[in-house]
Coordinates of C-alpha atoms in Angstrom, one line a residue:
X1 CA 119.3 115.5 102.8
X2 CA 118.5 113.5 99.5
X3 CA 115.1 112.6 100.9
X4 CA 111.9 112.9 99.0
X5 CA 109.9 115.7 100.3
X6 CA 106.5 117.3 99.3
X7 CA 105.4 120.7 100.3
X8 CA 101.5 121.2 100.1
X9 CA 98.4 122.8 101.8
X10 CA 99.7 126.4 102.8
X11 CA 97.8 128.6 105.1
X12 CA 98.5 132.3 105.4
X13 CA 98.6 134.4 108.6
X14 CA 97.7 137.9 108.8
X15 CA 101.4 139.0 109.1
X16 CA 102.5 137.5 106.0
X17 CA 103.8 134.3 107.5
X18 CA 102.9 130.8 106.0
X19 CA 102.6 127.3 107.3
X20 CA 102.4 124.1 105.1
X21 CA 102.7 120.4 105.3
X22 CA 105.8 118.8 104.3
X23 CA 105.6 115.0 103.6
X24 CA 109.2 113.6 104.5
X25 CA 109.4 110.2 103.0
X26 CA 112.9 109.4 104.3
X27 CA 111.9 110.2 107.9
X28 CA 108.4 108.9 107.2
X29 CA 106.6 112.0 108.8
X30 CA 104.3 114.7 107.8
X31 CA 105.7 118.0 109.3
X32 CA 104.3 121.5 109.7
X33 CA 106.8 123.9 108.3
X34 CA 106.4 127.9 109.0
X35 CA 108.1 130.5 107.5
X36 CA 108.1 134.4 108.0
X37 CA 107.0 136.7 105.1
X38 CA 110.6 136.9 103.8
X39 CA 110.7 133.0 103.6
X40 CA 113.0 132.5 106.8
X41 CA 112.0 129.1 108.5
X42 CA 110.4 130.0 112.2
X43 CA 108.9 126.7 112.9
X44 CA 109.1 122.8 112.1
X45 CA 107.0 120.2 114.1
X46 CA 105.8 116.7 113.5
X47 CA 102.1 116.7 112.5
X48 CA 102.0 113.0 112.1
X49 CA 104.5 110.0 112.2
X50 CA 104.1 106.8 110.2
X51 CA 107.3 105.2 111.0
X52 CA 105.9 101.6 110.9
X53 CA 106.3 98.9 108.5
X54 CA 103.8 99.0 105.8
X55 CA 102.3 102.5 106.8
X56 CA 102.0 105.3 104.4
X57 CA 100.4 108.6 105.0
X58 CA 99.5 111.4 102.5
X59 CA 98.3 114.9 103.7
X60 CA 95.1 115.9 102.3
X61 CA 94.4 119.3 104.0
X62 CA 95.5 121.8 106.7
X63 CA 93.4 124.3 108.6
X64 CA 94.5 127.0 111.0
X65 CA 91.9 127.4 113.9
X66 CA 91.0 130.8 115.4
X67 CA 92.9 129.7 118.7
X68 CA 96.1 129.2 116.8
X69 CA 95.7 125.2 116.7
X70 CA 95.8 123.1 113.7
X71 CA 93.8 120.6 111.9
X72 CA 95.0 118.1 109.5
X73 CA 93.4 115.4 107.3
X74 CA 95.5 112.5 106.2
X75 CA 95.1 109.4 103.9
X76 CA 96.5 106.7 105.7
X77 CA 97.6 103.0 104.8
X78 CA 97.6 100.4 107.5
X79 CA 100.6 98.2 107.4
X80 CA 98.4 95.6 109.4
X81 CA 95.5 95.3 107.3
X82 CA 96.6 97.0 104.1
X83 CA 93.4 99.2 104.2
X84 CA 93.4 103.0 103.4
X85 CA 91.4 105.1 105.9
X86 CA 90.9 108.9 106.8
X87 CA 92.7 110.2 109.8
X88 CA 91.8 113.8 111.3
X89 CA 94.3 115.1 113.8
X90 CA 94.0 118.3 115.9
X91 CA 97.3 119.6 117.5
X92 CA 98.7 122.7 119.2
X93 CA 101.6 124.9 118.0
X94 CA 104.1 122.4 119.8
X95 CA 102.6 119.3 117.8
X96 CA 100.8 117.9 120.9
X97 CA 97.8 116.1 120.1
X98 CA 94.6 117.5 121.1
X99 CA 92.3 115.2 119.1
X100 CA 92.9 112.3 116.7
X101 CA 90.5 109.8 115.2
X102 CA 90.4 107.7 112.1
X103 CA 87.5 106.8 110.0
X104 CA 87.0 103.7 107.9
X105 CA 83.6 102.5 106.8
X106 CA 82.6 99.6 104.4
X107 CA 79.2 99.2 103.3
X108 CA 79.5 95.4 102.6
X109 CA 81.6 92.4 103.7
X110 CA 83.3 92.5 100.2
X111 CA 84.1 96.3 100.5
X112 CA 85.6 95.4 104.0
X113 CA 88.5 93.7 102.2
X114 CA 89.4 96.6 100.1
X115 CA 87.4 100.0 100.6
X116 CA 89.3 103.2 100.7
X117 CA 88.3 106.3 102.6
X118 CA 90.4 109.3 100.8
X119 CA 89.4 112.5 102.7
X120 CA 89.8 115.3 100.3
X121 CA 88.1 118.0 102.3
X122 CA 87.2 118.8 106.0
X123 CA 84.5 121.4 106.9
X124 CA 84.0 123.3 110.0
X125 CA 80.2 123.6 110.5
X126 CA 78.5 126.6 112.3
X127 CA 77.0 124.2 115.0
X128 CA 80.6 123.1 115.9
X129 CA 80.3 119.9 114.0
X130 CA 82.6 118.8 111.3
X131 CA 82.1 117.3 107.7
X132 CA 84.6 114.9 106.2
X133 CA 84.2 115.1 102.4
X134 CA 85.5 111.5 101.2
X135 CA 86.3 110.0 97.9
X136 CA 85.5 106.3 98.3
X137 CA 87.2 103.5 96.1
X138 CA 85.2 100.4 96.4
X139 CA 86.4 96.9 95.8
X140 CA 84.1 96.5 92.9
X141 CA 86.3 99.0 91.0
X142 CA 84.1 102.2 91.2
X143 CA 84.5 105.6 93.2
X144 CA 82.0 107.7 94.9
X145 CA 81.4 110.6 97.4
X146 CA 80.7 110.0 101.0
X147 CA 80.0 112.5 103.6
X148 CA 80.6 112.0 107.5
X149 CA 79.2 114.5 109.9
X150 CA 81.1 114.2 113.2
X151 CA 80.5 115.7 116.6
X152 CA 83.0 117.6 118.6
X153 CA 84.4 114.4 120.1
X154 CA 84.8 113.0 116.6
X155 CA 81.8 110.5 117.1
X156 CA 79.7 110.1 114.0
X157 CA 76.4 112.0 113.8
X158 CA 75.6 110.6 110.1
X159 CA 77.0 109.2 107.1
X160 CA 75.7 109.4 103.6
X161 CA 77.1 108.0 100.2
X162 CA 76.1 110.4 97.3
X163 CA 76.6 107.8 94.5
X164 CA 74.4 108.4 91.4
X165 CA 74.1 104.7 91.0
X166 CA 76.3 101.9 92.1
X167 CA 78.8 102.4 89.3
X168 CA 78.6 106.0 88.8
X169 CA 82.3 106.8 89.4
X170 CA 82.3 110.0 91.2
X171 CA 85.2 112.0 92.7
X172 CA 84.6 115.0 95.1
X173 CA 87.4 117.4 95.3
X174 CA 86.2 120.7 97.0
X175 CA 83.3 121.5 99.3
X176 CA 81.8 124.5 100.9
X177 CA 79.6 124.7 104.1
X178 CA 76.8 127.3 104.5
X179 CA 75.3 129.0 107.6
X180 CA 72.3 126.7 107.5
X181 CA 74.7 123.6 107.7
X182 CA 73.9 122.7 104.1
X183 CA 77.0 121.6 101.8
X184 CA 78.1 122.1 98.4
X185 CA 80.3 119.6 96.7
X186 CA 82.2 120.0 93.4
X187 CA 84.3 117.3 91.6
X188 CA 84.0 115.0 88.6
X189 CA 82.0 112.1 87.3
X190 CA 83.3 109.7 84.9
X191 CA 81.3 109.3 81.4
X192 CA 83.7 106.4 80.4
X193 CA 87.3 105.4 80.8
X194 CA 88.6 108.3 78.8
X195 CA 86.4 111.3 79.6
X196 CA 84.5 112.9 82.6
X197 CA 82.2 115.7 83.3
X198 CA 82.3 118.4 86.1
X199 CA 80.0 117.7 89.0
X200 CA 78.3 120.0 91.6
X201 CA 75.7 118.8 94.0
X202 CA 74.3 120.3 97.4
X203 CA 73.1 118.3 100.4
X204 CA 71.0 119.7 103.4
X205 CA 72.1 119.8 107.2
X206 CA 71.2 116.1 107.4
X207 CA 73.2 114.9 104.5
X208 CA 70.0 114.4 102.2
X209 CA 70.9 115.3 98.5
X210 CA 69.0 118.6 97.5
X211 CA 70.2 118.6 93.7
X212 CA 72.8 117.6 91.3
X213 CA 74.4 119.1 88.4
X214 CA 76.9 118.0 85.7
X215 CA 78.7 120.1 83.3
X216 CA 80.3 119.0 80.1
X217 CA 83.4 120.9 78.4
X218 CA 84.5 118.1 76.0
X219 CA 87.1 115.6 76.8
X220 CA 87.9 114.8 80.3
X221 CA 86.6 117.6 82.5
X222 CA 87.1 117.7 86.1
X223 CA 86.2 120.6 88.8
X224 CA 88.8 121.1 91.4
X225 CA 87.9 124.5 93.0
X226 CA 84.6 125.9 94.5
X227 CA 83.7 129.4 95.7
X228 CA 80.4 131.1 96.3
X229 CA 79.6 134.4 94.7
X230 CA 78.0 137.4 96.4
X231 CA 74.6 136.5 94.6
X232 CA 74.8 132.9 96.1
X233 CA 75.7 131.4 92.7
X234 CA 79.0 129.2 92.3
X235 CA 82.1 129.9 90.7
X236 CA 84.0 126.7 89.8
X237 CA 87.5 126.0 88.6
X238 CA 88.9 123.1 87.0
X239 CA 90.8 121.4 84.1
X240 CA 89.8 119.9 80.6
X241 CA 92.0 117.4 78.9
X242 CA 90.5 117.1 75.1
X243 CA 93.4 114.8 74.2
X244 CA 96.2 115.1 71.7
X245 CA 97.8 117.9 74.0
X246 CA 94.6 119.8 74.3
X247 CA 94.7 120.9 77.9
X248 CA 92.9 123.8 79.2
X249 CA 92.0 125.6 82.2
X250 CA 88.3 125.8 83.0
X251 CA 85.9 128.2 84.7
X252 CA 82.2 127.7 85.3
X253 CA 79.6 130.1 86.7
X254 CA 76.4 128.9 88.0
X255 CA 73.2 130.4 89.8
X256 CA 72.4 129.6 93.4
X257 CA 70.6 126.1 92.2
X258 CA 73.7 125.0 90.1
X259 CA 72.0 126.1 86.7
X260 CA 74.8 126.9 84.1
X261 CA 75.2 130.7 83.4
X262 CA 78.5 130.4 81.4
X263 CA 81.5 128.5 80.9
X264 CA 85.1 129.5 79.6
X265 CA 88.4 127.6 79.0
X266 CA 91.9 128.7 78.2
X267 CA 94.5 126.4 76.7
X268 CA 97.4 126.0 79.0
X269 CA 100.8 127.5 77.9
X270 CA 103.3 124.8 76.8

């Protein structure tokens, strides 16, 4: 219909069906599209509507619960204040809201005028709490990681910023929760305006930093994916931009404490 739409964040069902989020800019909605294993559309519901002046909403994640309901995280701009905040919504297969809560926090009066909360991941913990992994963009111009642990009703249990210094410029991208409630987070830390390093850190169940590791691959390196190996180590995936058209896939293998075992890169096909 000549409307700009973006499909993202698919989840797969045991029978081969797939659901994904469609950002429909013409209708100003984020929709849940479901297709069967042959690609036939079987469902289309509104996951979130932002049809208000000055509002924007960008989907950041979709999760299918064991009871068949859905969780979605969104990066939303308020048309009233102009601030960007995290919104977590829980809804059933008909689109009816079961839970919805927005999260926006500033650490100072200056940040209250322009801090952005971008929810890059949402974790479901063994004790029925949830952890929102945010990239924070501060008005001073730097970025950082923020973890927010919420209770079942959405209220905040704790909040921790994981910046390695006020101007660290760190951007989380993926996270994994463990049985003891601890969390591993992968992403990027900027070295300067042209280059970055892969970043991996782990926090305990209370949000306290246990350790931090960085990995250099030359150029602008960033980690985007995180998986836990059978031996407790980490398998990390990302991209490296070495400049002058040198763009590479990047694979990193570490032990359980984040110590580097090996890394490999492969040039992207042109």
